[in-house]
CSV table of C-alpha atoms in Angstrom, one decimal:
chain,number,residue,atom,x,y,z
A,57,MET,CA,-35.8,-29.4,2.7
A,58,PHE,CA,-33.4,-26.7,3.8
A,59,PHE,CA,-35.7,-25.5,6.6
A,60,GLN,CA,-36.3,-29.0,7.7
A,61,ASN,CA,-32.5,-29.5,7.9
A,62,VAL,CA,-32.2,-26.2,9.8
A,63,LEU,CA,-34.7,-27.5,12.4
A,64,VAL,CA,-33.0,-30.8,12.8
A,65,ALA,CA,-29.5,-29.3,13.1
A,66,GLY,CA,-30.9,-26.5,15.3
A,67,GLU,CA,-32.4,-29.0,17.7
A,68,GLN,CA,-29.0,-30.7,18.1
A,69,VAL,CA,-27.2,-27.4,18.6
A,70,ALA,CA,-29.9,-26.4,21.2
A,71,ILE,CA,-29.4,-29.6,23.1
A,72,LEU,CA,-25.6,-28.9,23.3
A,73,TYR,CA,-26.2,-25.4,24.5
A,74,ILE,CA,-28.7,-26.5,27.1
A,75,LEU,CA,-25.7,-28.4,28.6
A,76,VAL,CA,-23.7,-25.3,28.3
A,77,ALA,CA,-26.3,-23.4,30.2
A,78,VAL,CA,-26.2,-26.0,32.9
A,79,GLY,CA,-22.5,-25.5,33.2
A,80,ALA,CA,-23.0,-21.7,33.4
A,81,ILE,CA,-25.6,-22.1,36.2
A,82,ALA,CA,-23.4,-24.6,38.0
A,83,ASP,CA,-20.6,-22.0,37.9
A,84,LYS,CA,-22.8,-19.2,39.2
A,85,THR,CA,-24.1,-21.3,42.1
A,86,GLY,CA,-20.6,-22.5,43.0
A,87,ILE,CA,-21.3,-26.2,42.3
A,88,TYR,CA,-18.9,-26.5,39.4
A,89,THR,CA,-16.7,-23.5,38.9
A,90,GLU,CA,-14.4,-22.4,36.1
A,91,LYS,CA,-11.4,-23.2,38.4
A,92,VAL,CA,-12.6,-26.8,38.8
A,93,ALA,CA,-13.5,-27.0,35.1
A,94,LYS,CA,-10.0,-26.1,34.1
A,95,SER,CA,-8.7,-29.0,36.1
A,96,CYS,CA,-11.0,-31.3,34.0
A,97,THR,CA,-9.6,-30.0,30.7
A,98,ASP,CA,-6.7,-32.4,30.8
A,99,LEU,CA,-9.1,-35.3,31.4
A,100,LEU,CA,-11.1,-34.2,28.3
A,101,PHE,CA,-8.0,-33.5,26.2
A,102,TYR,CA,-5.9,-36.6,27.1
A,103,ILE,CA,-8.4,-39.3,27.8
A,104,ILE,CA,-12.0,-38.6,26.7
A,105,THR,CA,-11.4,-37.1,23.3
A,106,PRO,CA,-8.9,-39.8,22.3
A,107,ALA,CA,-11.5,-42.4,23.3
A,108,VAL,CA,-14.1,-40.7,21.0
A,109,ILE,CA,-11.6,-40.8,18.1
A,110,ILE,CA,-10.5,-44.4,18.6
A,111,GLU,CA,-14.1,-45.5,19.0
A,112,SER,CA,-15.1,-43.8,15.7
A,113,PHE,CA,-12.5,-45.9,13.8
A,114,PHE,CA,-13.5,-49.4,15.1
A,115,SER,CA,-17.2,-48.7,15.1
A,116,LEU,CA,-17.3,-48.4,11.3
A,117,ASP,CA,-16.8,-51.3,8.9
A,118,TYR,CA,-14.0,-51.0,6.4
A,119,SER,CA,-14.7,-50.6,2.7
A,120,PRO,CA,-12.7,-49.1,-0.1
A,121,ASP,CA,-15.2,-46.2,-0.4
A,122,THR,CA,-15.1,-45.4,3.3
A,123,ALA,CA,-11.3,-45.5,3.3
A,124,LYS,CA,-11.2,-43.2,0.3
A,125,ARG,CA,-13.5,-40.8,2.1
A,126,LEU,CA,-11.3,-40.9,5.2
A,127,PHE,CA,-8.1,-39.9,3.3
A,128,THR,CA,-10.1,-37.4,1.4
A,129,ALA,CA,-11.2,-35.9,4.7
A,130,MET,CA,-7.5,-35.7,5.8
A,131,ALA,CA,-6.6,-33.8,2.6
A,132,CYS,CA,-9.6,-31.5,3.0
A,133,GLY,CA,-8.6,-30.8,6.6
A,134,LEU,CA,-5.2,-29.6,5.4
A,135,VAL,CA,-6.9,-27.4,2.8
A,136,LEU,CA,-9.4,-26.1,5.4
A,137,HIS,CA,-6.6,-24.9,7.7
A,138,ILE,CA,-4.4,-23.5,4.9
A,139,VAL,CA,-7.4,-21.4,3.7
A,140,SER,CA,-8.4,-20.4,7.3
A,141,ALA,CA,-4.8,-19.4,8.2
A,142,THR,CA,-4.4,-17.4,5.0
A,143,ILE,CA,-7.7,-15.5,5.2
A,144,SER,CA,-7.2,-14.7,8.9
A,145,SER,CA,-3.7,-13.4,8.4
A,146,ILE,CA,-5.0,-11.1,5.6
A,147,VAL,CA,-8.1,-9.8,7.4
A,148,PHE,CA,-6.3,-9.1,10.8
A,149,ASN,CA,-2.9,-8.0,9.5
A,150,ARG,CA,-3.1,-4.4,10.5
A,151,CYS,CA,-4.0,-4.6,14.2
A,152,ASP,CA,-2.1,-4.1,17.3
A,153,ALA,CA,0.3,-7.1,17.6
A,154,ASP,CA,-0.9,-8.2,21.0
A,155,LYS,CA,-4.5,-8.2,19.7
A,156,SER,CA,-3.9,-9.4,16.1
A,157,CYS,CA,-2.4,-12.7,17.3
A,158,ILE,CA,-5.6,-13.4,19.2
A,159,TYR,CA,-7.9,-12.5,16.3
A,160,LYS,CA,-5.8,-14.5,13.8
A,161,TYR,CA,-5.7,-17.6,15.9
A,162,ALA,CA,-9.4,-17.3,16.9
A,163,CYS,CA,-10.3,-17.0,13.2
A,164,ALA,CA,-8.1,-19.8,11.9
A,165,TYR,CA,-8.8,-22.5,14.5
A,166,GLY,CA,-12.2,-23.9,15.3
A,167,ASN,CA,-13.3,-26.0,18.2
A,168,CYS,CA,-12.7,-29.3,16.3
A,169,GLY,CA,-12.5,-31.5,19.4
A,170,TYR,CA,-14.9,-30.1,22.0
A,171,MET,CA,-17.6,-28.7,19.7
A,172,ALA,CA,-17.3,-30.3,16.2
A,173,LEU,CA,-17.0,-33.9,17.4
A,174,PRO,CA,-20.1,-33.8,19.7
A,175,LEU,CA,-22.1,-32.0,17.0
A,176,ALA,CA,-21.0,-34.4,14.3
A,177,GLN,CA,-21.9,-37.3,16.6
A,178,ALA,CA,-25.3,-35.8,17.2
A,179,VAL,CA,-26.1,-34.9,13.6
A,180,LEU,CA,-24.2,-37.6,11.6
A,181,GLY,CA,-23.4,-40.4,14.0
A,182,SER,CA,-20.2,-42.3,14.1
A,183,GLU,CA,-19.5,-41.6,10.5
A,184,GLY,CA,-19.4,-37.9,11.1
A,185,VAL,CA,-17.0,-38.4,14.1
A,186,PHE,CA,-14.9,-40.5,11.8
A,187,TYR,CA,-14.5,-37.7,9.3
A,188,CYS,CA,-14.0,-35.0,11.9
A,189,SER,CA,-11.3,-37.1,13.5
A,190,ALA,CA,-9.3,-36.7,10.2
A,191,VAL,CA,-9.7,-32.9,10.4
A,192,ILE,CA,-8.2,-33.0,13.9
A,193,ILE,CA,-4.9,-34.3,12.5
A,194,SER,CA,-4.5,-31.1,10.4
A,195,PHE,CA,-5.7,-29.0,13.3
A,196,GLN,CA,-2.9,-30.4,15.5
A,197,ILE,CA,-0.3,-30.0,12.8
A,198,PHE,CA,-1.2,-26.4,12.1
A,199,SER,CA,-1.9,-25.2,15.6
A,200,PHE,CA,1.5,-26.4,16.8
A,201,THR,CA,3.3,-24.8,13.9
A,202,HIS,CA,1.4,-21.8,12.4
A,203,GLY,CA,-0.5,-21.3,15.6
A,204,ILE,CA,2.7,-21.0,17.7
A,205,TYR,CA,4.2,-18.7,15.0
A,206,VAL,CA,1.1,-16.4,15.2
A,207,MET,CA,1.2,-16.2,19.0
A,208,ASN,CA,4.9,-15.5,19.1
A,209,LYS,CA,5.2,-13.0,16.2
A,210,GLY,CA,6.1,-9.6,17.4
A,211,ARG,CA,6.5,-10.6,21.0
A,212,GLU,CA,9.7,-9.3,22.7
A,213,GLY,CA,12.4,-12.0,23.0
A,214,ALA,CA,10.1,-14.5,21.3
A,215,LYS,CA,11.5,-17.7,19.8
A,216,VAL,CA,9.3,-19.8,17.5
A,217,THR,CA,10.0,-23.4,18.6
A,218,PHE,CA,8.2,-26.5,17.5
A,219,GLY,CA,9.3,-29.9,16.5
A,220,ILE,CA,8.2,-33.3,15.3
A,221,LYS,CA,7.4,-34.4,18.9
A,222,GLN,CA,4.7,-31.6,19.2
A,223,LEU,CA,3.3,-32.7,15.8
A,224,ILE,CA,3.0,-36.4,16.6
A,225,LEU,CA,3.0,-36.7,20.4
A,226,ASN,CA,-0.4,-35.1,21.0
A,227,PRO,CA,-3.7,-36.8,21.8
A,228,GLY,CA,-5.4,-36.1,18.5
A,229,VAL,CA,-2.7,-37.5,16.3
A,230,LEU,CA,-1.8,-40.4,18.6
A,231,SER,CA,-5.5,-41.4,18.7
A,232,VAL,CA,-5.6,-41.6,14.9
A,233,ILE,CA,-2.4,-43.6,14.9
A,234,VAL,CA,-4.0,-46.1,17.2
A,235,GLY,CA,-7.5,-46.1,15.5
A,236,LEU,CA,-6.5,-46.0,11.8
A,237,PRO,CA,-5.0,-49.5,11.7
A,238,LEU,CA,-8.0,-50.9,13.6
A,239,PHE,CA,-10.2,-49.5,10.7
A,240,LEU,CA,-7.9,-50.4,7.8
A,241,LEU,CA,-7.4,-54.0,9.1
A,242,SER,CA,-11.1,-54.4,10.2
A,243,VAL,CA,-10.0,-55.3,13.7
A,244,LYS,CA,-12.9,-55.9,16.1
A,245,LEU,CA,-11.9,-55.3,19.7
A,246,PRO,CA,-13.2,-57.7,22.3
A,247,ASN,CA,-16.0,-56.4,24.5
A,248,ILE,CA,-13.7,-56.2,27.5
A,249,LEU,CA,-11.8,-53.4,25.6
A,250,SER,CA,-14.5,-51.8,23.5
A,251,SER,CA,-16.9,-51.3,26.4
A,252,PRO,CA,-14.5,-49.2,28.5
A,253,ILE,CA,-13.6,-47.1,25.5
A,254,HIS,CA,-17.3,-46.6,24.7
A,255,TYR,CA,-18.1,-45.5,28.3
A,256,ILE,CA,-15.2,-43.0,28.4
A,257,ALA,CA,-16.1,-41.7,24.9
A,258,SER,CA,-19.7,-41.1,26.0
A,259,LEU,CA,-18.5,-38.5,28.5
A,260,ASN,CA,-17.2,-36.2,25.7
A,261,THR,CA,-20.3,-34.2,25.0
A,262,PRO,CA,-21.5,-33.5,28.5
A,263,VAL,CA,-18.1,-32.8,30.0
A,264,ALA,CA,-17.0,-30.6,27.1
A,265,MET,CA,-20.3,-28.6,27.2
A,266,LEU,CA,-20.3,-28.2,31.0
A,267,ILE,CA,-16.7,-27.0,31.0
A,268,PHE,CA,-17.5,-24.5,28.2
A,269,GLY,CA,-20.5,-23.3,30.2
A,270,THR,CA,-18.2,-22.2,33.1
A,271,TYR,CA,-16.2,-20.1,30.6
A,272,ILE,CA,-19.4,-18.4,29.3
A,273,ALA,CA,-20.5,-17.7,32.9
A,274,ASN,CA,-17.3,-15.7,33.5
A,275,THR,CA,-17.3,-13.6,30.3
A,276,ARG,CA,-18.0,-9.9,30.7
A,277,PHE,CA,-20.2,-9.4,27.7
A,278,LYS,CA,-20.6,-5.7,28.5
A,279,THR,CA,-17.0,-5.0,27.5
A,280,VAL,CA,-17.2,-7.1,24.4
A,281,PHE,CA,-19.1,-4.4,22.4
A,282,LYS,CA,-16.1,-2.0,22.8
A,283,ASP,CA,-14.1,-4.2,20.4
A,284,TRP,CA,-15.9,-4.6,17.1
A,285,ARG,CA,-13.1,-6.8,15.7
A,286,ILE,CA,-14.4,-9.7,17.8
A,287,PHE,CA,-17.6,-9.6,15.7
A,288,CYS,CA,-15.3,-9.5,12.6
A,289,VAL,CA,-13.8,-12.7,13.9
A,290,ALA,CA,-17.3,-14.2,14.2
A,291,LEU,CA,-18.3,-13.1,10.7
A,292,VAL,CA,-15.2,-14.6,9.1
A,293,LYS,CA,-15.0,-17.8,11.3
A,294,LEU,CA,-18.7,-18.7,11.3
A,295,ILE,CA,-20.0,-17.5,7.9
A,296,ILE,CA,-17.4,-16.6,5.4
A,297,LEU,CA,-15.0,-19.5,5.9
A,298,PRO,CA,-17.6,-22.3,6.0
A,299,LEU,CA,-19.4,-20.9,2.9
A,300,VAL,CA,-16.1,-20.6,0.9
A,301,LEU,CA,-14.9,-24.0,1.9
A,302,MET,CA,-18.3,-25.6,1.4
A,303,ALA,CA,-18.5,-24.2,-2.1
A,304,GLY,CA,-15.0,-25.3,-2.9
A,305,PHE,CA,-15.4,-28.8,-1.6
A,306,ARG,CA,-18.8,-29.2,-3.4
A,307,LEU,CA,-17.2,-28.1,-6.7
A,308,VAL,CA,-14.6,-30.9,-6.5
A,309,GLY,CA,-17.3,-33.5,-5.9
A,310,ILE,CA,-17.5,-33.9,-2.1
A,311,LYS,CA,-21.0,-34.5,-0.8
A,312,GLY,CA,-23.1,-36.3,1.8
A,313,SER,CA,-21.8,-36.9,5.3
A,314,LEU,CA,-18.3,-36.0,4.4
A,315,LEU,CA,-19.4,-32.5,3.2
A,316,ALA,CA,-21.5,-32.0,6.3
A,317,ALA,CA,-18.6,-33.1,8.6
A,318,LEU,CA,-16.2,-30.7,6.9
A,319,THR,CA,-18.7,-27.9,7.1
A,320,ILE,CA,-19.2,-28.6,10.9
A,321,SER,CA,-15.4,-28.4,11.3
A,322,ALA,CA,-15.1,-25.3,9.2
A,323,GLY,CA,-18.0,-23.5,10.9
A,324,ALA,CA,-17.2,-24.6,14.5
A,325,PRO,CA,-16.7,-21.7,16.9
A,326,THR,CA,-13.3,-20.5,18.0
A,327,ALA,CA,-11.1,-23.2,19.6
A,328,ASN,CA,-10.6,-23.1,23.4
A,329,ASN,CA,-6.9,-23.4,22.6
A,330,THR,CA,-7.0,-19.7,21.8
A,331,VAL,CA,-7.1,-19.0,25.6
A,332,MET,CA,-4.5,-21.7,26.5
A,333,PHE,CA,-2.1,-20.5,23.8
A,334,ALA,CA,-2.6,-16.9,24.8
A,335,ALA,CA,-1.7,-17.8,28.4
A,336,LYS,CA,1.3,-19.9,27.4
A,337,TYR,CA,2.8,-17.1,25.2
A,338,ASP,CA,1.9,-14.2,27.5
A,339,ARG,CA,-0.8,-12.7,25.3
A,340,ASN,CA,-4.1,-11.0,26.2
A,341,THR,CA,-6.0,-13.9,27.8
A,342,GLY,CA,-9.0,-11.6,28.7
A,343,LEU,CA,-9.4,-10.8,25.0
A,344,ALA,CA,-9.0,-14.5,24.1
A,345,SER,CA,-11.7,-15.6,26.6
A,346,GLN,CA,-14.1,-12.9,25.3
A,347,THR,CA,-13.5,-13.8,21.7
A,348,VAL,CA,-14.1,-17.6,22.3
A,349,ALA,CA,-17.3,-16.9,24.3
A,350,VAL,CA,-18.8,-14.4,21.8
A,351,VAL,CA,-18.0,-16.4,18.7
A,352,SER,CA,-19.4,-19.6,20.4
A,353,PHE,CA,-22.5,-17.8,21.5
A,354,ILE,CA,-23.2,-16.5,17.9
A,355,SER,CA,-22.6,-20.0,16.6
A,356,ILE,CA,-25.9,-21.0,18.1
A,357,ILE,CA,-27.5,-19.3,15.2
A,358,THR,CA,-25.0,-19.9,12.4
A,359,LEU,CA,-24.2,-23.6,12.9
A,360,PRO,CA,-27.7,-25.0,12.2
A,361,VAL,CA,-27.9,-22.9,9.0
A,362,MET,CA,-24.4,-24.0,7.8
A,363,ILE,CA,-25.1,-27.7,8.6
A,364,ALA,CA,-28.6,-27.5,6.9
A,365,LEU,CA,-27.0,-25.8,3.8
A,366,ALA,CA,-24.4,-28.5,3.5
A,367,GLN,CA,-27.0,-31.3,3.8
A,368,THR,CA,-29.2,-29.6,1.3
A,369,VAL,CA,-26.5,-29.0,-1.4
A,370,GLY,CA,-24.8,-32.3,-0.7
């Protein structure tokens, strides 16, 4: 059963990385370069991903059990990021400040939107997206508080600033605010509204993977091997954290699609936000890009195993 699950999950991961490869080839041939891809990031962040989240809410029928699982997923998302932030701070506490902030952020925050959502959609369907959407809420809360603190800590003249607007007025949380009432009230949108949302949401996987492919194409893998800590990030982010969290969630009775969705979120490769936050707070963007690329590349192997394990024990 485990190996069958590995093959199924592996096939879905392979499909996604074929799209990544197309993006990398497009970059190398000048058809779709990293510079152009970066201009598409806002389209993905502000329009496509919110459409995916909103669609996941109105595509599922309300039931007390499903509602219970949703709020359980939200609570588990908070636990997930508390544990991730704590472990990453302990493991990478004694590094150079300019590098440690990258390692800590890269280890604590996974690609919940651009990788976990498409993968959950491929492996678990709309129910998986539904649960992963709940995790995105905690991701937004932590990345705009703890994440900013990590990137600012030790920086000359740094001021840690974040407020309620940053926590609420972001695409992930706003999408849940819109979609949650639709689910709880069993609102069925008319076709004239649901169809455009569906069409936009269907762009999420190909656009996200093509953009990521351009980042991979511009990564200098030869220099990566000079920094062994990047592989420590991969070990903690892709193996230790998902195993610890999977075991903890299973012990408290979480199973099925919810456990698989949480495992996908916990084992997702490093968030692209690592590069964006590094640039915003004048940190080492080269190291951030390399870390994201390497961890994501290694996740080709680890993600199918973690998903299969979650499906087997759940």
